[in-house]
CSV table of C-alpha atoms in Angstrom, one decimal:
chain,number,residue,atom,x,y,z
D,19,MET,CA,57.6,48.0,122.9
D,20,SER,CA,60.6,49.9,124.2
D,21,ALA,CA,61.7,53.1,122.5
D,22,PRO,CA,65.0,52.8,120.5
D,23,THR,CA,68.0,54.2,122.3
D,24,ARG,CA,70.3,56.7,120.7
D,25,SER,CA,74.0,55.7,120.9
D,26,ARG,CA,76.4,58.3,122.0
D,27,PRO,CA,79.6,58.9,120.0
D,28,SER,CA,82.7,57.5,121.7
D,29,SER,CA,85.3,59.9,123.1
D,30,SER,CA,87.8,58.8,120.5
D,31,SER,CA,85.5,59.6,117.6
D,32,THR,CA,84.6,62.9,119.2
D,33,ALA,CA,88.3,63.7,119.5
D,34,GLU,CA,89.0,62.7,115.9
D,35,THR,CA,86.1,64.9,114.7
D,36,GLY,CA,87.5,67.8,116.7
D,37,ARG,CA,90.9,67.4,115.2
D,38,LEU,CA,89.4,67.2,111.7
D,39,GLY,CA,87.4,70.3,112.5
D,40,ARG,CA,90.5,72.2,113.7
D,41,LEU,CA,92.4,71.1,110.6
D,42,GLY,CA,89.5,72.2,108.4
D,43,ARG,CA,89.4,75.6,110.0
D,44,LEU,CA,93.2,75.9,109.5
D,45,VAL,CA,92.9,75.4,105.8
D,46,ALA,CA,89.5,76.9,105.3
D,47,THR,CA,90.6,79.7,103.1
D,48,PRO,CA,93.2,79.9,100.3
D,49,VAL,CA,95.3,82.4,102.2
D,50,ARG,CA,95.6,80.0,105.1
D,51,ARG,CA,96.4,77.1,102.9
D,52,HIS,CA,99.1,79.2,101.2
D,53,LEU,CA,100.6,80.3,104.5
D,54,LEU,CA,100.6,76.7,105.8
D,55,GLY,CA,102.3,75.5,102.6
D,56,ALA,CA,104.9,78.3,103.0
D,57,LEU,CA,105.6,77.2,106.6
D,58,LEU,CA,106.1,73.5,105.4
D,59,ALA,CA,108.2,74.7,102.5
D,60,VAL,CA,110.6,76.6,104.9
D,61,VAL,CA,111.1,73.4,106.9
D,62,VAL,CA,111.9,71.5,103.8
D,63,ILE,CA,114.3,74.2,102.6
D,64,VAL,CA,116.3,74.1,105.8
D,65,LEU,CA,116.5,70.4,105.8
D,66,VAL,CA,117.6,70.2,102.2
D,67,LEU,CA,120.1,73.1,102.2
D,68,GLU,CA,121.8,71.7,105.4
D,69,SER,CA,122.2,68.3,103.9
D,70,VAL,CA,123.7,69.0,100.4
D,71,SER,CA,127.1,70.1,99.3
D,72,THR,CA,128.2,73.6,98.3
D,73,PHE,CA,127.9,72.8,94.6
D,74,ARG,CA,124.3,71.5,95.1
D,75,GLN,CA,123.5,74.7,97.1
D,76,SER,CA,124.6,76.7,94.1
D,77,GLN,CA,122.4,74.7,91.8
D,78,LEU,CA,119.4,75.1,94.1
D,79,THR,CA,120.0,78.8,94.1
D,80,SER,CA,119.8,78.8,90.3
D,81,VAL,CA,116.5,76.8,90.5
D,82,ALA,CA,115.1,79.4,92.9
D,83,TYR,CA,115.8,82.6,91.0
D,84,LEU,CA,114.7,81.0,87.7
D,85,ALA,CA,111.5,79.9,89.4
D,86,VAL,CA,110.9,83.4,90.8
D,87,ALA,CA,111.2,84.9,87.3
D,88,ALA,CA,109.2,82.1,85.7
D,89,GLY,CA,106.5,82.5,88.4
D,90,GLY,CA,106.1,86.1,87.4
D,91,LEU,CA,106.0,85.2,83.7
D,92,THR,CA,103.4,82.5,84.2
D,93,VAL,CA,101.2,85.1,85.8
D,94,LEU,CA,101.6,87.4,82.9
D,95,THR,CA,101.3,84.8,80.1
D,96,GLY,CA,99.2,82.1,81.8
D,97,LEU,CA,96.7,84.1,83.7
D,98,ASN,CA,96.6,87.4,81.8
D,99,GLY,CA,97.4,86.1,78.3
D,100,GLN,CA,100.3,88.5,77.4
D,101,LEU,CA,103.3,86.9,75.7
D,102,SER,CA,106.6,88.3,76.7
D,103,LEU,CA,110.0,87.4,75.2
D,104,GLY,CA,111.9,90.0,77.1
D,105,HIS,CA,111.9,89.1,80.8
D,106,GLY,CA,115.6,88.6,80.7
D,107,ALA,CA,115.8,92.4,80.4
D,108,PHE,CA,114.0,92.9,83.7
D,109,MET,CA,116.4,90.4,85.3
D,110,ALA,CA,119.3,92.5,84.0
D,111,ILE,CA,117.8,95.6,85.6
D,112,GLY,CA,117.5,93.9,88.9
D,113,ALA,CA,121.0,92.5,88.7
D,114,TYR,CA,122.7,95.8,87.9
D,115,THR,CA,120.7,97.5,90.6
D,116,ALA,CA,121.9,94.9,93.1
D,117,ALA,CA,125.4,95.1,91.8
D,118,LEU,CA,125.6,98.9,92.3
D,119,MET,CA,124.2,98.7,95.8
D,120,LEU,CA,126.3,95.8,96.9
D,121,ARG,CA,129.5,97.5,95.6
D,122,ALA,CA,128.6,100.4,97.9
D,123,ASN,CA,127.7,98.2,100.9
D,124,ALA,CA,128.2,94.5,101.0
D,125,SER,CA,126.8,94.0,104.4
D,126,GLY,CA,124.5,91.0,104.7
D,127,TRP,CA,121.9,93.2,106.5
D,128,SER,CA,121.5,95.2,103.3
D,129,VAL,CA,120.3,92.2,101.3
D,130,PRO,CA,116.6,92.8,102.0
D,131,LEU,CA,117.0,96.5,100.9
D,132,VAL,CA,118.9,95.4,97.8
D,133,LEU,CA,116.1,93.0,96.9
D,134,LEU,CA,113.5,95.6,97.5
D,135,ALA,CA,115.3,98.2,95.4
D,136,ALA,CA,115.8,95.7,92.5
D,137,THR,CA,112.1,94.8,92.7
D,138,VAL,CA,110.9,98.4,92.7
D,139,THR,CA,113.3,99.5,89.9
D,140,ALA,CA,112.2,96.6,87.6
D,141,GLY,CA,108.6,97.3,88.6
D,142,VAL,CA,108.9,101.0,87.6
D,143,VAL,CA,110.4,100.0,84.2
D,144,GLY,CA,107.5,97.5,84.0
D,145,VAL,CA,105.0,100.3,84.3
D,146,VAL,CA,106.6,102.1,81.3
D,147,VAL,CA,106.7,98.9,79.2
D,148,GLY,CA,103.3,97.9,80.4
D,149,LEU,CA,101.8,101.2,79.2
D,150,ALA,CA,102.9,100.3,75.7
D,151,ALA,CA,102.1,96.6,76.1
D,152,ALA,CA,98.5,97.4,77.0
D,153,ARG,CA,98.0,98.6,73.4
D,154,LEU,CA,99.7,95.6,71.8
D,155,HIS,CA,98.5,92.0,71.3
D,156,GLY,CA,99.9,88.7,70.1
D,157,PRO,CA,103.0,88.9,67.9
D,158,TYR,CA,103.2,92.7,68.2
D,159,LEU,CA,103.7,92.4,72.0
D,160,ALA,CA,106.1,89.5,71.5
D,161,GLY,CA,108.1,91.6,69.1
D,162,ALA,CA,108.2,94.6,71.4
D,163,THR,CA,109.4,92.6,74.3
D,164,LEU,CA,111.9,90.9,72.1
D,165,ALA,CA,113.4,94.3,71.2
D,166,LEU,CA,113.5,95.1,74.9
D,167,ALA,CA,115.5,91.9,75.6
D,168,VAL,CA,118.0,92.9,72.9
D,169,ALA,CA,118.3,96.6,73.8
D,170,VAL,CA,118.6,96.6,77.6
D,171,PRO,CA,121.9,94.6,77.9
D,172,GLY,CA,123.4,97.0,75.4
D,173,LEU,CA,122.9,99.9,77.8
D,174,ALA,CA,125.8,98.5,79.8
D,175,LEU,CA,128.1,99.2,76.8
D,176,TYR,CA,126.7,102.7,76.3
D,177,PHE,CA,127.1,103.6,80.0
D,178,SER,CA,130.3,101.6,80.4
D,179,GLU,CA,131.8,104.1,82.9
D,180,TYR,CA,129.1,103.2,85.4
D,181,LEU,CA,128.0,99.7,84.4
D,182,GLY,CA,131.3,98.1,83.5
D,183,GLY,CA,130.8,97.7,79.7
D,184,GLU,CA,131.3,94.3,78.2
D,185,GLN,CA,133.2,93.0,81.3
D,186,GLY,CA,130.3,93.9,83.6
D,187,LEU,CA,130.4,94.7,87.3
D,188,ILE,CA,132.0,92.4,89.9
D,189,VAL,CA,129.4,91.9,92.6
D,190,PRO,CA,130.9,91.4,96.1
D,191,SER,CA,129.4,88.5,98.0
D,192,PRO,CA,127.3,89.8,100.9
D,193,ASP,CA,128.8,89.2,104.3
D,194,VAL,CA,127.0,86.8,106.5
D,195,PRO,CA,125.6,88.7,109.5
D,196,ARG,CA,127.2,87.4,112.7
D,197,ALA,CA,123.8,87.2,114.5
D,198,LEU,CA,122.3,85.1,111.7
D,199,ASP,CA,125.4,82.9,111.6
D,200,ASP,CA,125.0,82.3,115.4
D,201,ILE,CA,121.3,81.5,115.0
D,202,ALA,CA,122.0,79.1,112.1
D,203,TYR,CA,124.7,77.3,114.1
D,204,PHE,CA,122.4,77.0,117.1
D,205,VAL,CA,119.5,75.6,115.0
D,206,THR,CA,121.4,73.4,112.5
D,207,GLY,CA,124.8,72.9,114.0
D,208,ASN,CA,126.4,74.1,110.8
D,209,GLU,CA,128.1,77.4,109.9
D,210,LEU,CA,126.3,79.7,107.5
D,211,THR,CA,128.7,80.1,104.6
D,212,SER,CA,128.4,82.7,101.9
D,213,THR,CA,127.0,80.3,99.3
D,214,LYS,CA,124.5,78.8,101.7
D,215,PHE,CA,123.5,82.3,102.8
D,216,VAL,CA,122.6,83.3,99.2
D,217,ALA,CA,120.8,79.9,98.8
D,218,TYR,CA,118.7,80.7,101.8
D,219,VAL,CA,118.0,84.2,100.5
D,220,SER,CA,116.9,82.8,97.1
D,221,TRP,CA,114.6,80.2,98.5
D,222,PHE,CA,113.0,82.4,101.1
D,223,LEU,CA,112.4,84.9,98.4
D,224,LEU,CA,110.8,82.2,96.3
D,225,VAL,CA,108.4,81.3,99.1
D,226,VAL,CA,107.4,84.9,99.7
D,227,VAL,CA,106.9,85.6,95.9
D,228,PHE,CA,104.9,82.4,95.4
D,229,VAL,CA,102.6,83.2,98.4
D,230,VAL,CA,102.0,86.7,97.1
D,231,LEU,CA,101.3,85.5,93.5
D,232,ALA,CA,99.1,82.6,94.7
D,233,ASN,CA,97.0,85.0,96.8
D,234,LEU,CA,96.7,87.4,93.9
D,235,SER,CA,95.6,84.6,91.5
D,236,VAL,CA,92.8,83.4,93.7
D,237,GLY,CA,91.5,86.9,94.6
D,238,ARG,CA,89.7,89.6,92.7
D,239,VAL,CA,92.8,90.6,90.7
D,240,GLY,CA,93.4,87.0,89.5
D,241,ARG,CA,89.8,86.7,88.4
D,242,GLN,CA,90.1,89.9,86.4
D,243,TRP,CA,93.3,88.6,84.8
D,244,ARG,CA,91.6,85.4,83.7
D,245,ALA,CA,88.6,87.2,82.4
D,246,VAL,CA,90.8,89.5,80.3
D,247,ARG,CA,92.7,86.4,79.1
D,248,ASP,CA,89.6,84.4,78.1
D,249,ASP,CA,87.6,87.2,76.5
D,250,ASP,CA,88.7,90.8,76.6
D,251,VAL,CA,85.4,92.0,75.0
D,252,ALA,CA,83.2,90.3,77.6
D,253,ALA,CA,85.6,91.5,80.4
D,254,GLU,CA,85.3,95.1,79.2
D,255,ILE,CA,81.5,94.8,79.1
D,256,ALA,CA,81.6,93.5,82.7
D,257,GLY,CA,83.3,96.7,83.8
D,258,ILE,CA,87.0,95.5,83.9
D,259,ASP,CA,89.5,98.1,82.9
D,260,LEU,CA,91.6,96.2,80.3
D,261,ALA,CA,94.5,98.5,80.3
D,262,ARG,CA,94.8,98.7,84.0
D,263,SER,CA,94.6,94.9,84.4
D,264,ARG,CA,97.3,94.3,81.7
D,265,ILE,CA,99.6,96.9,83.1
D,266,LEU,CA,99.2,95.5,86.6
D,267,ALA,CA,100.1,92.0,85.4
D,268,PHE,CA,103.1,93.4,83.6
D,269,VAL,CA,104.3,95.3,86.6
D,270,VAL,CA,104.0,92.3,88.9
D,271,SER,CA,105.8,90.0,86.5
D,272,ALA,CA,108.6,92.6,85.9
D,273,ALA,CA,109.0,93.1,89.6
D,274,CYS,CA,109.4,89.3,90.1
D,275,ALA,CA,112.0,89.2,87.3
D,276,GLY,CA,113.9,92.1,89.0
D,277,ALA,CA,114.1,90.3,92.3
D,278,ALA,CA,115.3,87.2,90.5
D,279,GLY,CA,118.0,89.2,88.7
D,280,ALA,CA,119.3,90.6,92.0
D,281,VAL,CA,119.7,87.0,93.4
D,282,MET,CA,121.3,85.9,90.2
D,283,ALA,CA,123.9,88.7,90.5
D,284,MET,CA,124.6,87.7,94.2
D,285,ALA,CA,124.9,84.0,93.2
D,286,SER,CA,127.1,84.5,90.1
D,287,ARG,CA,129.0,87.5,91.6
D,288,ILE,CA,128.9,89.4,88.3
D,289,ALA,CA,126.5,91.4,86.3
D,290,ALA,CA,127.5,91.5,82.7
D,291,PRO,CA,125.6,91.8,79.4
D,292,SER,CA,126.6,88.3,78.4
D,293,GLY,CA,124.5,86.9,81.2
D,294,PHE,CA,121.2,88.5,80.0
D,295,THR,CA,121.0,87.6,76.4
D,296,LEU,CA,117.9,86.5,74.6
D,297,VAL,CA,118.7,82.9,75.6
D,298,LEU,CA,117.8,83.8,79.2
D,299,SER,CA,114.4,85.2,78.2
D,300,LEU,CA,113.7,82.1,76.1
D,301,THR,CA,114.7,79.9,79.0
D,302,LEU,CA,112.2,81.5,81.3
D,303,LEU,CA,109.5,81.0,78.6
D,304,SER,CA,110.5,77.4,78.2
D,305,ALA,CA,110.3,76.8,81.9
D,306,VAL,CA,106.7,78.1,81.9
D,307,VAL,CA,105.7,76.0,78.9
D,308,ILE,CA,107.3,72.8,80.2
D,309,GLY,CA,105.8,73.2,83.7
D,310,GLY,CA,102.4,74.5,82.6
D,311,LEU,CA,101.0,77.9,81.9
D,312,GLY,CA,99.3,79.5,84.9
D,313,THR,CA,100.7,77.2,87.5
D,314,LEU,CA,103.3,78.2,90.1
D,315,SER,CA,104.3,74.7,90.7
D,316,GLY,CA,104.8,74.3,87.0
D,317,ALA,CA,107.1,77.3,87.0
D,318,LEU,CA,109.2,75.7,89.8
D,319,LEU,CA,109.2,72.3,88.0
D,320,GLY,CA,110.2,73.9,84.7
D,321,ALA,CA,113.0,75.9,86.3
D,322,ALA,CA,114.3,72.8,88.1
D,323,LEU,CA,114.4,70.7,84.9
D,324,LEU,CA,116.1,73.4,82.9
D,325,THR,CA,118.7,73.7,85.6
D,326,TYR,CA,119.5,70.1,86.0
D,327,ILE,CA,119.0,68.7,82.5
D,328,PRO,CA,122.1,70.4,80.9
D,329,PRO,CA,124.7,69.2,83.4
D,330,VAL,CA,123.3,65.7,83.5
D,331,VAL,CA,123.3,65.5,79.7
D,332,THR,CA,126.8,66.9,79.5
D,333,ASN,CA,128.1,64.3,82.0
D,334,LEU,CA,126.4,61.5,80.1
D,335,GLY,CA,128.0,62.7,76.9
D,336,LEU,CA,131.5,62.8,78.5
D,337,ASP,CA,131.0,59.3,79.9
D,338,GLY,CA,129.9,58.2,76.4
D,339,GLY,CA,133.2,59.3,74.9
D,340,LEU,CA,132.3,62.7,73.5
D,341,THR,CA,134.7,65.6,73.7
D,342,SER,CA,134.0,68.5,76.0
D,343,LEU,CA,132.7,70.6,73.2
D,344,GLN,CA,130.5,67.9,71.8
D,345,ALA,CA,129.0,67.2,75.2
D,346,ALA,CA,128.4,70.9,75.8
D,347,GLU,CA,126.6,71.2,72.5
D,348,LEU,CA,124.5,68.0,73.2
D,349,ALA,CA,122.9,69.6,76.3
D,350,PRO,CA,120.9,72.3,74.4
D,351,LEU,CA,119.9,69.8,71.8
D,352,VAL,CA,118.4,67.4,74.3
D,353,THR,CA,116.7,70.3,76.1
D,354,GLY,CA,115.1,71.5,72.9
D,355,ILE,CA,113.9,68.0,72.0
D,356,PHE,CA,112.5,67.5,75.5
D,357,THR,CA,110.6,70.8,75.2
D,358,VAL,CA,109.2,69.9,71.8
D,359,LEU,CA,108.1,66.5,73.2
D,360,VAL,CA,106.3,68.2,76.1
D,361,ILE,CA,104.5,70.6,73.7
D,362,LEU,CA,103.4,67.7,71.5
D,363,PHE,CA,102.3,65.2,74.2
D,364,ALA,CA,101.5,67.4,77.1
D,365,PRO,CA,100.3,70.7,75.6
D,366,LEU,CA,99.2,72.0,79.0
D,367,GLY,CA,102.6,71.4,80.5
D,368,LEU,CA,103.7,68.6,82.8
D,369,VAL,CA,101.8,69.9,85.9
D,370,GLY,CA,98.8,71.1,83.9
D,371,THR,CA,98.4,67.7,82.1
D,372,VAL,CA,98.7,65.7,85.3
D,373,ARG,CA,96.2,68.0,87.0
D,374,THR,CA,93.7,67.8,84.1
D,375,ARG,CA,93.9,64.0,84.0
D,376,TYR,CA,93.4,63.9,87.8
D,377,LEU,CA,90.3,66.1,87.6
D,378,ARG,CA,88.9,64.0,84.7
D,379,TYR,CA,89.4,60.9,86.8
D,380,ARG,CA,87.6,62.4,89.8
D,381,LEU,CA,84.8,63.6,87.5
D,382,SER,CA,84.4,60.1,86.0
D,383,ARG,CA,84.5,58.5,89.4
D,384,ALA,CA,81.9,61.0,90.8
D,385,THR,CA,79.7,60.2,87.8
D,386,ARG,CA,79.8,56.5,88.6
D,387,THR,CA,79.5,56.6,92.4
D,388,GLY,CA,77.8,60.0,93.0
D,389,PRO,CA,79.4,63.2,94.2
D,390,ASP,CA,81.8,63.1,97.1
D,391,PRO,CA,80.6,65.5,99.8
D,392,HIS,CA,84.1,65.9,101.2
D,393,HIS,CA,85.7,66.7,97.9
D,394,PRO,CA,83.2,68.5,95.6
D,395,HIS,CA,84.4,68.9,92.1
D,396,ASP,CA,84.1,72.2,90.4
D,397,PRO,CA,86.3,72.6,87.3
D,398,ASN,CA,85.4,76.3,87.1
D,399,ASP,CA,86.4,77.1,90.6
D,400,PRO,CA,88.7,80.1,90.3
D,401,GLU,CA,90.3,79.5,93.6
D,402,LYS,CA,91.9,76.3,92.4
D,403,GLU,CA,93.5,77.7,89.2
D,404,GLY,CA,97.0,78.9,89.1
D,405,THR,CA,97.8,78.4,92.8
D,406,ARG,CA,99.4,75.0,92.9
């Protein structure tokens, strides 16, 4: 009887296995996956911004800076469990910082420095507020941040000589650097207008902020934030400094809001108290609730919906025969009803609900057919929470 012969794998299967192996190594860690996602996002951003009108570019800028602020808020509320109703105040701090710096120097090369200054300034204020917030919980923290949202815009009236009072400060649009304009024309064949330049700044800032927040959420800091959120007593017994964890979450969230406020000032070209009312803070919280607490993709989705729903509803109202005032009043009504419906039928937010149902489907499928070795399911895996 002859011995059985062992078949050798074909060259095509070996090459396919090698490609899969290289791809697996490329996305082997969360940091690598986030960087790869950021690279793909940059490509999509360039393609979209180069193919839409100036008006759409302005709308996309609004989506970006709202998503940056909402991303910081979802870290604070969704991962660390602190409820803030005053993040519009941190956006105001960032906006006025950017306005003062751009009025002194409107060069496009100063934009990174402006964003850094606005981020640091809001972060420093976040340290002060976070020291007080670390001692407060639930409605007391919400009330304190609500007072902050009401008080900070009023400082512009008190220091009207420097901050412009009720009229605010006119923010000069940053000049497009000639070198960047030449590079953009070489790559895309289109000139880099001022509106498009601000749109690129906002979306590149969004990519950087989301990568940083995603890496924080899957690391040791993110695990500590979730532990404090779930059970602060158990977290303290485990050796976690509750005050330090809460203050850090507040600082990170405030810094994100400050950067978003700087972009908002550059996009709207004005920094005035009327732009940073309590409505802005509630809009950020609504974006987090609609998209899903603790998910960056949910923050982006919520920001996009709250940016596009009002004009769409207003246009539908005008087409339906309503007056301009009636159509304008219809938009917040529809937005409020939509938010209530999401809370009732998707309490985890749109992204959170879809993700939960997908995980349940995979779990039920694995129960029927056995575990999938290529896609193991672990609902308690901290590396998968708050990063998508």
